Each structure stands twice: as C-alpha cells, then as structure tokens.
JSON list of C-alpha atoms in Angstrom, two decimals:
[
{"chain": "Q", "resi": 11, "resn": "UNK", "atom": "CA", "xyz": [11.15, 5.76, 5.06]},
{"chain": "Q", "resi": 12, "resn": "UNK", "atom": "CA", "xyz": [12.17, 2.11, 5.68]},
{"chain": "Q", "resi": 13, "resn": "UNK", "atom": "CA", "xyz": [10.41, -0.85, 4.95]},
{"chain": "Q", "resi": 14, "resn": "UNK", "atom": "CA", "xyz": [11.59, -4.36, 6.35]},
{"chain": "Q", "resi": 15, "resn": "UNK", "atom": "CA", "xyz": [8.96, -6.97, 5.16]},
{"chain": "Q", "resi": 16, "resn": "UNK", "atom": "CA", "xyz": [8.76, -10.49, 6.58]},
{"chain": "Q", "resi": 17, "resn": "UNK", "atom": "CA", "xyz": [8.28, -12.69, 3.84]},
{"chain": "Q", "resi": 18, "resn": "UNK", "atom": "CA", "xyz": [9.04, -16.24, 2.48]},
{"chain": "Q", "resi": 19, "resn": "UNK", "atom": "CA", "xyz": [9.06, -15.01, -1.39]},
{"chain": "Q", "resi": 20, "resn": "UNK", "atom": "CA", "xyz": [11.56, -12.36, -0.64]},
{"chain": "Q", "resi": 21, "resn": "UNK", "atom": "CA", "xyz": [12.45, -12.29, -4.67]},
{"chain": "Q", "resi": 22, "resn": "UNK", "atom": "CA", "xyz": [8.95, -11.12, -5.57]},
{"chain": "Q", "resi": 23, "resn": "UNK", "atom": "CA", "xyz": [10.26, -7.91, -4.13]},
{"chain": "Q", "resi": 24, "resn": "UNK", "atom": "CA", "xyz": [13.31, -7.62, -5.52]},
{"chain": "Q", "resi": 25, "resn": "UNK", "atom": "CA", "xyz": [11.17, -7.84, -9.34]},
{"chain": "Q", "resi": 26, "resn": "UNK", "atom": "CA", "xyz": [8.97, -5.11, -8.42]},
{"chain": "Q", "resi": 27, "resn": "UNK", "atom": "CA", "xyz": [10.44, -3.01, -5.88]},
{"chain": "Q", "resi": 28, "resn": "UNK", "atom": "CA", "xyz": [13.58, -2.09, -7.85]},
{"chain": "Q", "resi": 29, "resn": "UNK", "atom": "CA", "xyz": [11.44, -0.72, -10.75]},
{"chain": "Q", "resi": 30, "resn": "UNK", "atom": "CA", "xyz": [9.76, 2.85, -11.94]},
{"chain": "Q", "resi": 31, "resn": "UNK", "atom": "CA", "xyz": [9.17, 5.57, -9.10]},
{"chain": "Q", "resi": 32, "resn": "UNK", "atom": "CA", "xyz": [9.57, 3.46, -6.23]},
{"chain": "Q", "resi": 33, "resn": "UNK", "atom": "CA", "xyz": [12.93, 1.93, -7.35]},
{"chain": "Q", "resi": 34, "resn": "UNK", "atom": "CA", "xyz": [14.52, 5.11, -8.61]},
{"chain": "Q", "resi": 35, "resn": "UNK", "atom": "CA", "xyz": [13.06, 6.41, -4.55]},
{"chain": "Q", "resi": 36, "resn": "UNK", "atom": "CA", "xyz": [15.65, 3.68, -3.40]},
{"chain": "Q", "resi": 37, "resn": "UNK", "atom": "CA", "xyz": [18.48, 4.98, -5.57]},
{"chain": "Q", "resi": 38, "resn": "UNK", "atom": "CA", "xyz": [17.62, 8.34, -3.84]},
{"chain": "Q", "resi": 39, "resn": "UNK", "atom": "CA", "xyz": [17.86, 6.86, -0.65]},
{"chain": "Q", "resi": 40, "resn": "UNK", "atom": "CA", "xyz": [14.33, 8.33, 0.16]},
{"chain": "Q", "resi": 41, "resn": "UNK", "atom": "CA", "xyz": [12.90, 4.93, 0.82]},
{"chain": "Q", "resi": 42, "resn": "UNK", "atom": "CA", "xyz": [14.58, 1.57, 1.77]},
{"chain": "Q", "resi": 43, "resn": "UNK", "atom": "CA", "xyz": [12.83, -1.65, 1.20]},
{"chain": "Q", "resi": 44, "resn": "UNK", "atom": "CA", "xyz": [13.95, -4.74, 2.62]},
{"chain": "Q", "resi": 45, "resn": "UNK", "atom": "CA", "xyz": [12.79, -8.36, 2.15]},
{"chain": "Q", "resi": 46, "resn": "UNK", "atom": "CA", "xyz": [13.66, -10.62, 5.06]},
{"chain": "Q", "resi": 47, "resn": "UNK", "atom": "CA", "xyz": [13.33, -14.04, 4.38]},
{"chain": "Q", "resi": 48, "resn": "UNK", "atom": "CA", "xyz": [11.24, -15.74, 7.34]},
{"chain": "Q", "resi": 49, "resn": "UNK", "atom": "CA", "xyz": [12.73, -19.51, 6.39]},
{"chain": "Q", "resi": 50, "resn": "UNK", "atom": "CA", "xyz": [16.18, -18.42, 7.34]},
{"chain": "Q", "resi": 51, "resn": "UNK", "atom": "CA", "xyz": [15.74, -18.37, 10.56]},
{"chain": "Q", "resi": 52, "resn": "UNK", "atom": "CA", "xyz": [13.75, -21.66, 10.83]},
{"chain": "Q", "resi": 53, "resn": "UNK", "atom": "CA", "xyz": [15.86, -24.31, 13.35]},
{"chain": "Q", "resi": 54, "resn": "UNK", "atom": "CA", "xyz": [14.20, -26.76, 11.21]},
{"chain": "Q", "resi": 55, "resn": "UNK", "atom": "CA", "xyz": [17.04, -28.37, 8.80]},
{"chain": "Q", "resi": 56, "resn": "UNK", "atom": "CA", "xyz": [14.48, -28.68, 6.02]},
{"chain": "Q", "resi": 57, "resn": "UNK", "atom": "CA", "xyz": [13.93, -24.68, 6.61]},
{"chain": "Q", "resi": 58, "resn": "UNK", "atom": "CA", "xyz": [10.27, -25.81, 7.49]},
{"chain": "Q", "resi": 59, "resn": "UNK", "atom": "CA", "xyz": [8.52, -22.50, 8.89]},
{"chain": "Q", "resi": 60, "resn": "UNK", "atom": "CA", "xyz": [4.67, -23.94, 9.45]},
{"chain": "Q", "resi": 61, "resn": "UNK", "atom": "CA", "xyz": [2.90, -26.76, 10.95]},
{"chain": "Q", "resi": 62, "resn": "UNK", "atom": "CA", "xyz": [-1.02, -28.34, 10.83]},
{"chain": "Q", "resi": 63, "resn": "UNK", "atom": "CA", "xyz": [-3.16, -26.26, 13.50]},
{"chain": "Q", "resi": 64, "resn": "UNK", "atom": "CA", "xyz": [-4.19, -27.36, 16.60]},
{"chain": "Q", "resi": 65, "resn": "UNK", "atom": "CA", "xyz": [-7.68, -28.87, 16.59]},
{"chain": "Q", "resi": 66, "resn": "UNK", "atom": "CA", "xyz": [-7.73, -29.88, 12.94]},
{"chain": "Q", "resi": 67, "resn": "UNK", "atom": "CA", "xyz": [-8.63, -27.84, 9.68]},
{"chain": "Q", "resi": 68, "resn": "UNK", "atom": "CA", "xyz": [-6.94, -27.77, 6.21]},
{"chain": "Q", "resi": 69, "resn": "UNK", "atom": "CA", "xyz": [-3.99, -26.11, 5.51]},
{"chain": "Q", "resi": 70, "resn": "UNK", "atom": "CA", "xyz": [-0.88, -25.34, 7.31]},
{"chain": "Q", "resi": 71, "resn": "UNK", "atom": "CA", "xyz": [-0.12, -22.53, 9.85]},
{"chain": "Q", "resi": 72, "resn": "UNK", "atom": "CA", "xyz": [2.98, -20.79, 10.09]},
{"chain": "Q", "resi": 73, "resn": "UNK", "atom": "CA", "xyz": [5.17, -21.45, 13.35]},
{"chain": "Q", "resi": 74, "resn": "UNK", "atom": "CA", "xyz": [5.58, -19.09, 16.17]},
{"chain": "Q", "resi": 75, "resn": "UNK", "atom": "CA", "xyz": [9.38, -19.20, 16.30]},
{"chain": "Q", "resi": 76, "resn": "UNK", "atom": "CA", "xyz": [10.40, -18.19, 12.63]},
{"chain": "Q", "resi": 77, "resn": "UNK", "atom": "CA", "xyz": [8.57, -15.03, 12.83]},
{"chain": "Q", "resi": 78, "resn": "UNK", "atom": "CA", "xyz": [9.58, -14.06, 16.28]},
{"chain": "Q", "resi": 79, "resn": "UNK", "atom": "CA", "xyz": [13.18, -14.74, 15.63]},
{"chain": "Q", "resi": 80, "resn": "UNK", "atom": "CA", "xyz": [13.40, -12.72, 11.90]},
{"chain": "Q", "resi": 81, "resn": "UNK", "atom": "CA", "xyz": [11.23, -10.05, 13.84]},
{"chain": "Q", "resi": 82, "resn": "UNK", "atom": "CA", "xyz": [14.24, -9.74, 16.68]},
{"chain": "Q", "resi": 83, "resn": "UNK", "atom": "CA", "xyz": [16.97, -9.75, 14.19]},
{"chain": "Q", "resi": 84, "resn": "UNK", "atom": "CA", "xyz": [15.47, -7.11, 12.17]},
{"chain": "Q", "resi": 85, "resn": "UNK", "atom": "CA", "xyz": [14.72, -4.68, 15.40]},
{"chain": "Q", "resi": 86, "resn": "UNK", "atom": "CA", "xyz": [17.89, -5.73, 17.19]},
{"chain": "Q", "resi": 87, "resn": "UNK", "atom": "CA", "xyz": [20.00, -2.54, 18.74]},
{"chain": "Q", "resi": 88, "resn": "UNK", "atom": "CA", "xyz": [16.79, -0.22, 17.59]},
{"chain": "Q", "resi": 89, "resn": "UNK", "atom": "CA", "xyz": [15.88, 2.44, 20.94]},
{"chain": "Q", "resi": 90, "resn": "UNK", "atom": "CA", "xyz": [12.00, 1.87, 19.81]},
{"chain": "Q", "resi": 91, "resn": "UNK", "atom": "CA", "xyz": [9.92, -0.78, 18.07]},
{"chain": "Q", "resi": 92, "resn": "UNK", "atom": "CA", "xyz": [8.81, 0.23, 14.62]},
{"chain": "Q", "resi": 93, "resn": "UNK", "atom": "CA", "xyz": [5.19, -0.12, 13.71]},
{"chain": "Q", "resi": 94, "resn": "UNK", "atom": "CA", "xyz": [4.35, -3.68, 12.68]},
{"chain": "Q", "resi": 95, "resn": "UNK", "atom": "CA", "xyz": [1.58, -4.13, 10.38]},
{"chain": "Q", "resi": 96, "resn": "UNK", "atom": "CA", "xyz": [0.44, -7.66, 9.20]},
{"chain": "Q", "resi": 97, "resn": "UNK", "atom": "CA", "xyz": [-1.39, -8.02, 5.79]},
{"chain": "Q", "resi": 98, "resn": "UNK", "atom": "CA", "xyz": [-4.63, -9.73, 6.53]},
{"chain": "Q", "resi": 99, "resn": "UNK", "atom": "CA", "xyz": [-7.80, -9.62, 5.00]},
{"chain": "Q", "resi": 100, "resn": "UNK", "atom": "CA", "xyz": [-8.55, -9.50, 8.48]},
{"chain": "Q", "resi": 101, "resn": "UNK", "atom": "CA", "xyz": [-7.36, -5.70, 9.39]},
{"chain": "Q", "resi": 102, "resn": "UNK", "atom": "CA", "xyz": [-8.73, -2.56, 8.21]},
{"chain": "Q", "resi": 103, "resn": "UNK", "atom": "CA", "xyz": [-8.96, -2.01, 4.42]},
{"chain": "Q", "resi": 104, "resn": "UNK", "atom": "CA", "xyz": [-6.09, 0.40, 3.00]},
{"chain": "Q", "resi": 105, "resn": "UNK", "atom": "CA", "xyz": [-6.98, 3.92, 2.10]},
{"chain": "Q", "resi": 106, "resn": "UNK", "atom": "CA", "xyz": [-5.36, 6.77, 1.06]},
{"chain": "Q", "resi": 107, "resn": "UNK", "atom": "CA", "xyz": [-6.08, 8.42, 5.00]},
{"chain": "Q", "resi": 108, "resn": "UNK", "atom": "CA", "xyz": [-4.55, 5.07, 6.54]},
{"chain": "Q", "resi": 109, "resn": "UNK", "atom": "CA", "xyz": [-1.64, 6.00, 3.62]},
{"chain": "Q", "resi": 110, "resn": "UNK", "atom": "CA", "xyz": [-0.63, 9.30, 4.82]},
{"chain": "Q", "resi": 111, "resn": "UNK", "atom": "CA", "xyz": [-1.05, 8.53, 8.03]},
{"chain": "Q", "resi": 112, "resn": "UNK", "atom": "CA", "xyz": [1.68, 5.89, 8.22]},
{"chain": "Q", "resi": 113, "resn": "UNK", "atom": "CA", "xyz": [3.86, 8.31, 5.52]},
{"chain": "Q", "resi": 114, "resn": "UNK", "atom": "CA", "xyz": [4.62, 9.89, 8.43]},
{"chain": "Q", "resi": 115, "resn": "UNK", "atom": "CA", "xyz": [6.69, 6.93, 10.30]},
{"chain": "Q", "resi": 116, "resn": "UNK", "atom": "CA", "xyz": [10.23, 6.24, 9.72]},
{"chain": "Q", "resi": 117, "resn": "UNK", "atom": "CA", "xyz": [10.24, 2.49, 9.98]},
{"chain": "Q", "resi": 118, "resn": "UNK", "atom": "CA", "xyz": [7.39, 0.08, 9.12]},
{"chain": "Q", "resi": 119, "resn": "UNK", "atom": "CA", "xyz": [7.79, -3.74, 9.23]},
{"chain": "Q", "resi": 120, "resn": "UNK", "atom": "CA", "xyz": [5.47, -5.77, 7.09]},
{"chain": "Q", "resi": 121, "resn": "UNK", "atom": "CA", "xyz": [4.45, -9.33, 7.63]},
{"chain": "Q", "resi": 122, "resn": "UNK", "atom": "CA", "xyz": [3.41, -11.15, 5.31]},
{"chain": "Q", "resi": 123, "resn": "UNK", "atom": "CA", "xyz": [1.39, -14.21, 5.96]},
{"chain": "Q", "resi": 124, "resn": "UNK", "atom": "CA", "xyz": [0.83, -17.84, 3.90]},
{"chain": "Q", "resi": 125, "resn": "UNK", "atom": "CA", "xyz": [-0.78, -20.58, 3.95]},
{"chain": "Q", "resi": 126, "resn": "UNK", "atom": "CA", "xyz": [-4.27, -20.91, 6.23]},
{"chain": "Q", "resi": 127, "resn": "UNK", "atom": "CA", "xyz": [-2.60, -18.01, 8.21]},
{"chain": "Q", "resi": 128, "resn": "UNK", "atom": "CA", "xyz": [-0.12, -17.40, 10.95]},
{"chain": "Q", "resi": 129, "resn": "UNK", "atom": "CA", "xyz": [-0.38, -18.59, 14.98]},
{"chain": "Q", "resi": 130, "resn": "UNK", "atom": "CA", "xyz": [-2.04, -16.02, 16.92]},
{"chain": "Q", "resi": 131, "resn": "UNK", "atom": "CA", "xyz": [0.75, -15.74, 19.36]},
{"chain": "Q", "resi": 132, "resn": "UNK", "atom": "CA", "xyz": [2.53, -13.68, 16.47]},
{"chain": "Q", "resi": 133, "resn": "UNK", "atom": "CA", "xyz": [-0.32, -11.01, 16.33]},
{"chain": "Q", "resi": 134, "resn": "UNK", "atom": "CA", "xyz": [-0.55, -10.59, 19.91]},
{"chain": "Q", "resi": 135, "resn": "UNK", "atom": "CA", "xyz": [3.04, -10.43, 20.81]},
{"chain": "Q", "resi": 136, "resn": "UNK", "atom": "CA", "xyz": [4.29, -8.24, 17.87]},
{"chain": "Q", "resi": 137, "resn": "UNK", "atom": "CA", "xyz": [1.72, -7.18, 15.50]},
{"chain": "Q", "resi": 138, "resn": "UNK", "atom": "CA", "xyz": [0.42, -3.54, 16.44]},
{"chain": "Q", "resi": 139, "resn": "UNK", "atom": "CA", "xyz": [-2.26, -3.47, 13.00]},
{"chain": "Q", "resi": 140, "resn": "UNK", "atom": "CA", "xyz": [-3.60, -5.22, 10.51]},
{"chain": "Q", "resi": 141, "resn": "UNK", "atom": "CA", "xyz": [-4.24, -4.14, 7.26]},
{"chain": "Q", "resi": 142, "resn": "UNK", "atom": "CA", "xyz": [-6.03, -5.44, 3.90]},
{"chain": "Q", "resi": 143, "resn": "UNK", "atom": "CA", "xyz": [-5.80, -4.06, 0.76]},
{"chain": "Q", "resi": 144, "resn": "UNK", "atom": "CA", "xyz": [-9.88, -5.21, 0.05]},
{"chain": "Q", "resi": 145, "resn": "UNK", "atom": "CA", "xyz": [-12.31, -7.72, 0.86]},
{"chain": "Q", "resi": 146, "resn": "UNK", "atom": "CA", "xyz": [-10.92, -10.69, -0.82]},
{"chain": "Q", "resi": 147, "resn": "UNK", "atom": "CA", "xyz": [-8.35, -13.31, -0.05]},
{"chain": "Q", "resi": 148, "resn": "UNK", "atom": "CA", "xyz": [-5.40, -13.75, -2.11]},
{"chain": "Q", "resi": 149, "resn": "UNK", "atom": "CA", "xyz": [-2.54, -16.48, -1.49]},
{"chain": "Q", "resi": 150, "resn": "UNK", "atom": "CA", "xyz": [-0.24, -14.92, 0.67]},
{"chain": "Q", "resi": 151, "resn": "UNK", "atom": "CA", "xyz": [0.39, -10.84, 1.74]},
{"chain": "Q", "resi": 152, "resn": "UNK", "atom": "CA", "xyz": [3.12, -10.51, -0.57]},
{"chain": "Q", "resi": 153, "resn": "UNK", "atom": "CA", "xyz": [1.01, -8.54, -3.39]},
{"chain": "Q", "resi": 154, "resn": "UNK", "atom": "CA", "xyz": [-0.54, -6.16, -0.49]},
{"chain": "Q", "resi": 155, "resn": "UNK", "atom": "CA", "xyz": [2.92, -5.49, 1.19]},
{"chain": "Q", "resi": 156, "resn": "UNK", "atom": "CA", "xyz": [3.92, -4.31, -2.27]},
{"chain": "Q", "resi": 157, "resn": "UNK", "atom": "CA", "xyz": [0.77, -2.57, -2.79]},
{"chain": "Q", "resi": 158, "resn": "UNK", "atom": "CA", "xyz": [0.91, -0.76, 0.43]},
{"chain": "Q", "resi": 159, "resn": "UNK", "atom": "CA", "xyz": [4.71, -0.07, -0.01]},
{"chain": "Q", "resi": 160, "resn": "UNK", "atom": "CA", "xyz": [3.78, 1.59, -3.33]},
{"chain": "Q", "resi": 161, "resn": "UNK", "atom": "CA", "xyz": [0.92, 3.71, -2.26]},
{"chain": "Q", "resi": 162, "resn": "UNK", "atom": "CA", "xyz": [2.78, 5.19, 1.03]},
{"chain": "Q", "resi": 163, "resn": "UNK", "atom": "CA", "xyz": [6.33, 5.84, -0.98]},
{"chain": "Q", "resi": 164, "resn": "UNK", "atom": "CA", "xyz": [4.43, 8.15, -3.15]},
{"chain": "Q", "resi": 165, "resn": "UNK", "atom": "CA", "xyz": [3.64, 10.77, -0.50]},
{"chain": "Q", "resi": 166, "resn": "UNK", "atom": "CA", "xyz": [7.54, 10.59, 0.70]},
{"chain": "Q", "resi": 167, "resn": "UNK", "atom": "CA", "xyz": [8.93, 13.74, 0.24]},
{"chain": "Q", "resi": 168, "resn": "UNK", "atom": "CA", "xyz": [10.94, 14.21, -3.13]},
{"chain": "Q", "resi": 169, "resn": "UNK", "atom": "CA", "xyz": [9.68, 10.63, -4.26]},
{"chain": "Q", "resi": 170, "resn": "UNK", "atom": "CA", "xyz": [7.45, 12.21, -7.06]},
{"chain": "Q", "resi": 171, "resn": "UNK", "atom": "CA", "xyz": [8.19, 15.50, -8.52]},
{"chain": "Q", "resi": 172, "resn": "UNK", "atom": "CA", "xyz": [5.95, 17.38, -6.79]},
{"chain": "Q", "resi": 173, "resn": "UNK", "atom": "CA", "xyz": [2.79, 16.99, -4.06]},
{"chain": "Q", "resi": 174, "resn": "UNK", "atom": "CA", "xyz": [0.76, 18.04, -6.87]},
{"chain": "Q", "resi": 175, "resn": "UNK", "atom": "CA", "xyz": [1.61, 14.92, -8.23]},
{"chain": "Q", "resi": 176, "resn": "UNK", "atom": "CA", "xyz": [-0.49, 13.38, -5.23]},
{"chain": "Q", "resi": 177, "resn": "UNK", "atom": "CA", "xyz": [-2.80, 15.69, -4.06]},
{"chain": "Q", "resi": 178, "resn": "UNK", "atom": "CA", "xyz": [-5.26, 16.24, -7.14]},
{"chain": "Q", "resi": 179, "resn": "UNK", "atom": "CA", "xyz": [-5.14, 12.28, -7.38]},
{"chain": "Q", "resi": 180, "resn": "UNK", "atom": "CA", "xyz": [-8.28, 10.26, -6.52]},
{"chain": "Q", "resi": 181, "resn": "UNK", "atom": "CA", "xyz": [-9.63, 9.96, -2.49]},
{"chain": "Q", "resi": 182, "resn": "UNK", "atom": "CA", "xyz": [-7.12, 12.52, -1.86]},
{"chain": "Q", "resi": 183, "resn": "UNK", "atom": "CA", "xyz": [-9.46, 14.73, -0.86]},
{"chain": "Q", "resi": 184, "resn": "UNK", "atom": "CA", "xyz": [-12.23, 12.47, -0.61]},
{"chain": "Q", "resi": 185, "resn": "UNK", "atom": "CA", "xyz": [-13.14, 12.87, -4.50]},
{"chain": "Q", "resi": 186, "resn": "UNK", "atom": "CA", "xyz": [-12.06, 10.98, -7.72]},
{"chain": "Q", "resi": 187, "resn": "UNK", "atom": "CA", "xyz": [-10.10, 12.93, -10.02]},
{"chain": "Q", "resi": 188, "resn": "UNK", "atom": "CA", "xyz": [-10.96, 15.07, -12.74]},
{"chain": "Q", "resi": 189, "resn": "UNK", "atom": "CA", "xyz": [-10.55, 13.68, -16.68]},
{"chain": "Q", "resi": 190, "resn": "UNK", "atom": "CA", "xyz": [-6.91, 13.87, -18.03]},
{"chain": "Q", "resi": 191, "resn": "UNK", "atom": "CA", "xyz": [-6.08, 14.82, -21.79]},
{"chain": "Q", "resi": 192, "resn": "UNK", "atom": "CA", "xyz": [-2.94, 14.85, -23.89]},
{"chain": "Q", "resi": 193, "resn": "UNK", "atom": "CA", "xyz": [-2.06, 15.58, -27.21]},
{"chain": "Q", "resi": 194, "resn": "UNK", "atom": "CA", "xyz": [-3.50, 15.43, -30.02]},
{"chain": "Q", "resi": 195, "resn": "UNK", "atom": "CA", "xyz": [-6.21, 17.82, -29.34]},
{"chain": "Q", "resi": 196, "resn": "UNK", "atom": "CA", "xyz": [-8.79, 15.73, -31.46]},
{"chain": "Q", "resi": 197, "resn": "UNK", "atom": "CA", "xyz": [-8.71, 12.37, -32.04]},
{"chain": "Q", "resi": 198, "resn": "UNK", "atom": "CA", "xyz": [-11.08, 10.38, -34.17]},
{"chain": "Q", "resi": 199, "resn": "UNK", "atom": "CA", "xyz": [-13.08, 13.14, -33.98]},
{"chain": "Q", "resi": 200, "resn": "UNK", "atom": "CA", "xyz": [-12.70, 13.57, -30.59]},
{"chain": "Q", "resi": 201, "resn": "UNK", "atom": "CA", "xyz": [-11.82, 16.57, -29.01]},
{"chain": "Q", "resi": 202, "resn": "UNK", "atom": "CA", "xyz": [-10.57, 17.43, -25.84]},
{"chain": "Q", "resi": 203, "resn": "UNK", "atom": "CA", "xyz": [-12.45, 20.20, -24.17]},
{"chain": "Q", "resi": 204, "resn": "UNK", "atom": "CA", "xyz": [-11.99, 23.66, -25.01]},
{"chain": "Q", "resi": 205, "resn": "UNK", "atom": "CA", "xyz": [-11.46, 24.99, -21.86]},
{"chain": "Q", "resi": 206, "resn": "UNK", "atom": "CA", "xyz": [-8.31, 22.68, -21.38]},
{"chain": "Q", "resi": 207, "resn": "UNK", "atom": "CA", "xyz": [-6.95, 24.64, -24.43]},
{"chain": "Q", "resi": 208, "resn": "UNK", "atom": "CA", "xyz": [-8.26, 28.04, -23.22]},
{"chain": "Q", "resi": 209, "resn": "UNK", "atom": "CA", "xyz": [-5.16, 28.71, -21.12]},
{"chain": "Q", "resi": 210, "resn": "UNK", "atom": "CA", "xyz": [-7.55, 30.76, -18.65]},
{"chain": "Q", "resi": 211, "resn": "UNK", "atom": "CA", "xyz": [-5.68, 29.04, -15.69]},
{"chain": "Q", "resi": 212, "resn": "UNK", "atom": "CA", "xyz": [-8.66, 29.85, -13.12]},
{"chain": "Q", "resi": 213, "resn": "UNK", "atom": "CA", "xyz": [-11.38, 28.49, -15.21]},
{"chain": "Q", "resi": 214, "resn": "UNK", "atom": "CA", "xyz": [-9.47, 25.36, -15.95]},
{"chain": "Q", "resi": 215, "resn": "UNK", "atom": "CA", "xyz": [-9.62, 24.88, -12.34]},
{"chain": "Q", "resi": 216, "resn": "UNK", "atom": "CA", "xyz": [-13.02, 25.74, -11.41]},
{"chain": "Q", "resi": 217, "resn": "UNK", "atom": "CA", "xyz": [-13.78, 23.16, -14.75]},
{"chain": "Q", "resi": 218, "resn": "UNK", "atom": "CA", "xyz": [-12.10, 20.23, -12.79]},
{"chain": "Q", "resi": 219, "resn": "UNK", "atom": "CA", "xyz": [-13.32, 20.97, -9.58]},
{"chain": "Q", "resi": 220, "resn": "UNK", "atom": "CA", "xyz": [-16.37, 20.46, -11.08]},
{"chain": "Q", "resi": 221, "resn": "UNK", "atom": "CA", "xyz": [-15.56, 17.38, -12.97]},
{"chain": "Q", "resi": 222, "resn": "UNK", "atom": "CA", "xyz": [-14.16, 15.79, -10.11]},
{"chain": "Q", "resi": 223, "resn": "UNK", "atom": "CA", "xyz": [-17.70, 16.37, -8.11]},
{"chain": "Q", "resi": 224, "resn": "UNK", "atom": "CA", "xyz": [-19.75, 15.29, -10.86]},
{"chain": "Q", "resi": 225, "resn": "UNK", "atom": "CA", "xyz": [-17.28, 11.75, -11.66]},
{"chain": "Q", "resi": 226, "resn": "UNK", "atom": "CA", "xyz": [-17.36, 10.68, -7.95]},
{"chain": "Q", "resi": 227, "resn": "UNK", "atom": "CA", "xyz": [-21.13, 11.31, -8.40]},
{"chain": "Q", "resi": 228, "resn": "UNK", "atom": "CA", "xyz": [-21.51, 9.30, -11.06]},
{"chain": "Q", "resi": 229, "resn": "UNK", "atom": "CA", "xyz": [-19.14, 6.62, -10.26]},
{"chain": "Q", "resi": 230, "resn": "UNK", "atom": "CA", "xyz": [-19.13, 6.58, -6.39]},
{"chain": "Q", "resi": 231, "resn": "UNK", "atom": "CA", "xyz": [-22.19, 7.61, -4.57]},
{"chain": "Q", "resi": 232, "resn": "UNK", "atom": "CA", "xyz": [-20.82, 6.16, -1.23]},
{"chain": "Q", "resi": 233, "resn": "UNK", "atom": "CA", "xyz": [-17.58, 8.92, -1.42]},
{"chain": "Q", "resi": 234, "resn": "UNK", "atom": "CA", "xyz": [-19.84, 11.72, -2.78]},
{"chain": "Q", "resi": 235, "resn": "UNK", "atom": "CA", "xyz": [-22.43, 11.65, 0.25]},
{"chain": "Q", "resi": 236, "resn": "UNK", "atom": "CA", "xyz": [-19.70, 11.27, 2.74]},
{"chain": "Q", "resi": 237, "resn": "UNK", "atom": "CA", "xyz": [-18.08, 14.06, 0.84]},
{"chain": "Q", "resi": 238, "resn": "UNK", "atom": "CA", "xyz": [-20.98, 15.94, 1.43]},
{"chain": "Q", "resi": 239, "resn": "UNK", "atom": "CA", "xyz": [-21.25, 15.12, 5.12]},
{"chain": "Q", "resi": 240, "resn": "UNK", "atom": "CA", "xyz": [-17.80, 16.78, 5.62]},
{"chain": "Q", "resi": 241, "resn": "UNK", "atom": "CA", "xyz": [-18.45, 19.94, 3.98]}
]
C-alpha cells in the first residue's frame, strides 16, 4: 500500500511515520508513505502557497496552482489516478468499514489542508472523497492523514502478526472489545477472572463474546442497537 500525502509540514511525518508497527511496515516494504511538500512547487519566490479569499473572510486560502502541480508530479507516468482523499471535517467521519474498505487500494493520496481551507477548484478537479477523523476542527489535516494512515496500515497483510490482531479489536465487527488481562493474576487484590485462567479454550470464548455485547451495551448504546438491527 502506498501513501503520497500532500502536505506543507512534511517532517511531522517523518517523526511519526518511521516509528512502532507502521514504521517497521515500511522497512518491510508492505506500506510506503510519502510526504510531498506542497510549497515546493509554489512559482512564488517566497514559496507562498495561499492567498485571502475572494469576497472577504479571515484567514488565508490555499492557491489552486501548488496543489495541482504537486498532485501532477506525484501521478505523473501512472496508467490510472489513485484515489484522492482530502482531510476535511467536511467529508465523512473515518470508521473502521471506510478503513477496510480503502485497505484494499494500492495507492491513496492524501491532502492535507491549512489555514481557512483550500480553493474549491482543488476538490472538484482532483479530490474523489473527503474524509474526517470526527466532528471537530483541528489546525490543519496533518494529524488525520496520520491517523488514517495508521488505522488502514494495520489491516495490510503481514503488517501485524496476525488478522487476529485486528479482527477481535473494537467496531470490527460492530462491537467494542472484550476486557484484556495480563500477568499477575491478582493485583491489589484484584483478580483476573477465573475463566481466563481455566484454559477451557471454548468457554473463554463464549465469556468474551459475551463481554464484548454487554461493554458496547454499557458504553455505546448507538453501536449495540445497530448491532442488533444487523443480526
């Protein structure tokens, strides 16, 4: 999987990206994250890449011809246009559906937007999605390229160790994941649950099919009843 992001902080990724799972994915070769920085391909000497907006308002907007220019160098020579999402807390909010859904491309480019936003020319020439990562506006779509990045790598192939790594996880399957415990078995007199020590393999998983019913009960009504519609 190949991720080409469109950014003017390109060195935010390079602090994150190479670390942990994700980083260790790139020394695998299973994913490939690139940061593009937008400013150098500005025709502006200063490397200026936004301007006020037309009709007035605060803030700046970023220019039309930065954007399309760093877009067309990244899909030069390419047969097909990869899927071009912009980080907006405009688009759809990301979930782990939207997730493995775009697992399954080959090539994603990520645009990340500053300022008051980015001209509208850019989203309807080149932008086939938008995406947020919740309903909330942060300073630019640097964090929520990263934090889409992270959540599709995971369900790459060979990225974690195995899809159970993934697939008992919350919203998986619509439900929040059962309680975890590691050693020691008690701990300030608190002990983990004896069926977890049992080794009776079946029951342990009936036990956390259960758990994870009751938790999203508990804790998220809104997945439980649209749990329950599916079923």
């Amino acid at each position: 999987m190949k991720f080409d992001v469109l950014t003017l902080f390109p060195e935010t990724f390079e602090l994150v990206m190479k670390e942990s799972i994700i980083g260790r994915a790139q020394e695998k070769g299973l994913v490939e994250v690139n940061a593009i920085d937008i400013r150098d391909y500005t025709k502006d000497k200063h490397r200026k890449v936004d301007d006020y907006p037309f009709g007035g308002g605060s803030g700046m907007v970023m220019m039309c011809q930065p954007v399309f220019d760093a877009f067309r160098a990244v899909t030069q020579g390419l047969d097909t246009k990869p899927r071009v999402i912009f980080m907006s807390p405009q688009g759809r909010v990301l979930t782990q559906k939207m997730a493995v859904e775009l697992s399954k491309e080959e090539h994603l480019i990520l645009l990340c937007g500053h300022y008051e936003g980015i001209d509208e020319r850019i989203i309807e020439e080149l932008v086939d999605e938008e995406i947020s990562i919740g309903d909330y506006v942060l300073t630019g779509g640097e964090l929520p390229a990263m934090v889409l990045i992270d959540c599709v790598s995971r369900l790459i192939p060979g990225v974690l160790s195995s899809e159970g790594s993934f697939s008992d996880e919350s919203h998986f399957n619509g439900l929040l994941e059962y309680p975890q415990y590691t050693r020691p078995a008690e701990y300030e007199g608190r002990p983990v649950p004896e069926i977890l020590l049992s080794g009776h393999h079946a029951n342990i998983q009936k036990w956390r099919a259960e758990q994870s019913l009751e938790r999203t009960r508990k804790k998220r009504p809104d997945l439980y009843e649209e749990y329950l519609k599916g079923k």
